Amino acid sequence: MARRFLIGCALLFMALFLAIPLLTVFTQALATGAAAYLAAISEPTALSAIKLTLMVAAISVPLNLVFGVAAAWAIAKFNFRGKSTLITLIDLPFAISPVIAGLTFILLFGATGWFGGFLRAHHIRVVFAVPGIVLATTFVTFPFIARELIPVMQSQGNNDEETALSLGATGWQIFWRVTLPNIRWALLYGVLLCNARAMGEFGAVSVVSGHVRGLTNTMPLHVEILYNDYDYTAAFAVASLLALLALLTLAGKSFLEWRQPELRRTGHARDATTMKRPPRV
Amino acid sequence: MSIQLRGVCKQFGEFAAVENIDLDVPTGTLMALLGPSGCGKTALLRLIAGLEIPDRGEVLFDGQDATLWSVGKRKVGFVFQNYALFRHMTVYENVAFGLKVKRRRERPAAAAIRKKVQDLLDLVQLGWTHDRFPGQLSGGQRQRIALARAMAVDPQVLLLDEPFGALDNQVRHELRRWLRRLHDELHFTSIIVTHDQQEAIEVADTVAVLNRGRIEQTGKPGEIYDLPSSAFVHRFLGQVNQLPVQVRDGRAYLGPLDIGAAAATLEGSGEHFALIRPHEIEIGLPSSNWPGTLLAVRVMGPIVRVDICADGQPLHEPLEAEISRERFDSQGFSVGQRVGVRFRRWQVYPA
């Protein structure tokens, strides 16, 4: 009885907050027919928004991949002074409102900002241009991978690496052959979360982008502009693309897990249980 | 390869894990480092492996100063309690790992690697596990694979950190005997860390007992058991009964009772305590010896443990004695009966 009640609650909640909104996005997008849908997403400003979003994600996700692995490695495997400060700093983007983060970049790189004079002198545009969007996105998404890896790496300890060391492996070999395979599921999960957020980030990007249509508009910003123009079909069409990207990444993850035979056979699955979603602020 | 430690010290923050340790491990011996948790035995093993660098002192391999050698250069095989098998690799890949990561110049040909891995798997009697993943094996099997993997790179020294600690009793016992046979066949120098005195005594040629980062005593298992040099070693190597004694003129007195000339460890006079192992207590008629009452009997296969409250002793601190089943049956002891106890051996330590 209790079990049915709990499952029922969970399903109801899911339907209310996940399934119905998702369904609405797609039905609204296709409300005026497939032709209108295709027109909305193949329109030049929409295409440029899609391109920009993909490019920003393609830059900021690899950056945070390298940073996240390095930070998690340092925190999980070594003891050093300032370790707790580093952990706190990694959480900073979660704690700060994305809008504030965006404003910080304006203060730093804007025309009257700290580096404003230097940047103008060298004809480099950061704010209201693509570099600013990349910076803001990278900042907002940088905890995802590190946060995902730290608990996994801490729980796995150092014994595997020490064994490899005693077997004569070099640091590089240990990383590629032992550490990386041990954390790959957490890493993949972190990358997917990071990617989803990088594509969907609104607040920080909205502040630094300047909303130049066809130039500095990402998909979420484009959706907002369309919506404010009462162009609901187009707004939902682009929104449905974003939703589709999210669904695809999740499907990709499930597929990879299903394809890995030893995941099912060897209790690798417990990696999945040690994964915890980072707190979203 | 022989190993010597000279005045080795290691601190972890405020905690002195290893304090000024000297140790000699001659070539071909199997030494056990025995002690309670936190005594520094694992830290000592890691210092020998090169996983930690000592703050002071020297580590010598065959007389050469190896203190600052890297782990790889030391050519030690290290086996962890949790096996540390690479979970994403098959058993074959695990064992082959040390060979495959060698530089191309030193790496054996693929066929040679295959043969060597198969030989090693046969040696640990797990040839059939080849394509399995570690998660599909039992704990005992995993630990044997871990051993085979360590041996693949032809180490001069095998270091085992509580290798059987996570296994159940039956498997532990089997693996210990198996390890001993393997050691005798292959003539490694091996060091095994354990907190289990039974294991140390059963498997090792030499036992070093550690306490609070220092070595209390080193010797053959039998020697240490029979002639412990301190109360700590005496207690750690088996069950003991403790009794307060008075020492006067080189003789020990238990209350008014003279328990005879004390052992050589006796110095000075006044308050001391005696340690007596359960099997060193004899039970007879009440008239002849120290009288007492038999409180409880536990039959444990071939031996029988009995609790005896000797007269004048507190009831909640009974003496524990061990006698053979035959003797117990022939005497027909029963609970509540009056008996007399006599100590066959004991050792006196200053309080």
CSV table of C-alpha atoms in Angstrom, one decimal, chain A residues 156 158-170 173-174 177-178 181-182 184 262 265-268 270-271, chain B residues 46 51 71-72 76-78 80 82 84-89 97-98 100-102 131 133-136 149-150 153:
chain,number,residue,atom,x,y,z
A,156,GLN,CA,37.7,4.8,-5.0
A,158,ASN,CA,44.4,5.5,-4.4
A,159,ASN,CA,45.0,1.7,-4.3
A,160,ASP,CA,44.5,1.1,-8.0
A,161,GLU,CA,46.9,3.9,-8.9
A,162,GLU,CA,49.4,2.7,-6.4
A,163,THR,CA,49.2,-0.8,-7.7
A,164,ALA,CA,49.8,0.4,-11.3
A,165,LEU,CA,52.7,2.5,-10.0
A,166,SER,CA,54.3,-0.6,-8.4
A,167,LEU,CA,53.8,-2.5,-11.7
A,168,GLY,CA,55.9,0.1,-13.4
A,169,ALA,CA,53.4,2.3,-15.1
A,170,THR,CA,54.1,5.9,-15.7
A,173,GLN,CA,49.7,5.4,-18.4
A,174,ILE,CA,48.1,5.3,-15.0
A,177,ARG,CA,44.5,3.1,-18.4
A,178,VAL,CA,43.5,3.1,-14.7
A,181,PRO,CA,38.3,4.0,-17.0
A,182,ASN,CA,37.5,4.0,-13.3
A,184,ARG,CA,34.4,7.3,-17.0
A,262,GLU,CA,31.0,-5.3,-18.1
A,265,ARG,CA,28.3,-8.0,-15.3
A,266,THR,CA,30.8,-6.7,-12.8
A,267,GLY,CA,29.0,-4.4,-10.4
A,268,HIS,CA,30.3,-1.3,-12.2
A,270,ARG,CA,27.6,0.9,-8.3
A,271,ASP,CA,29.3,3.8,-9.9
B,46,ARG,CA,54.5,1.6,2.3
B,51,LEU,CA,54.7,4.7,-1.6
B,71,VAL,CA,58.3,2.8,-6.6
B,72,GLY,CA,58.9,1.5,-10.1
B,76,VAL,CA,58.3,-4.6,-5.5
B,77,GLY,CA,55.1,-6.4,-5.9
B,78,PHE,CA,52.4,-4.8,-3.7
B,80,PHE,CA,46.4,-4.6,-1.1
B,82,ASN,CA,41.0,-4.7,-1.1
B,84,ALA,CA,42.8,-3.2,-6.1
B,85,LEU,CA,42.1,-5.2,-9.3
B,86,PHE,CA,41.4,-3.0,-12.3
B,87,ARG,CA,37.6,-3.5,-12.6
B,88,HIS,CA,37.3,-2.6,-16.2
B,89,MET,CA,39.9,-5.1,-17.3
B,97,PHE,CA,49.1,-4.9,-17.2
B,98,GLY,CA,52.6,-4.7,-15.7
B,100,LYS,CA,52.1,-4.1,-21.3
B,101,VAL,CA,53.1,-0.8,-19.7
B,102,LYS,CA,56.8,-1.6,-20.1
B,131,ASP,CA,38.2,-13.8,-19.6
B,133,PHE,CA,36.0,-9.6,-14.9
B,134,PRO,CA,37.1,-9.2,-11.3
B,135,GLY,CA,33.5,-8.6,-10.2
B,136,GLN,CA,32.6,-12.2,-11.2
B,149,ARG,CA,49.5,-9.6,-11.3
B,150,ALA,CA,52.1,-8.5,-8.8
B,153,VAL,CA,56.8,-8.2,-13.4
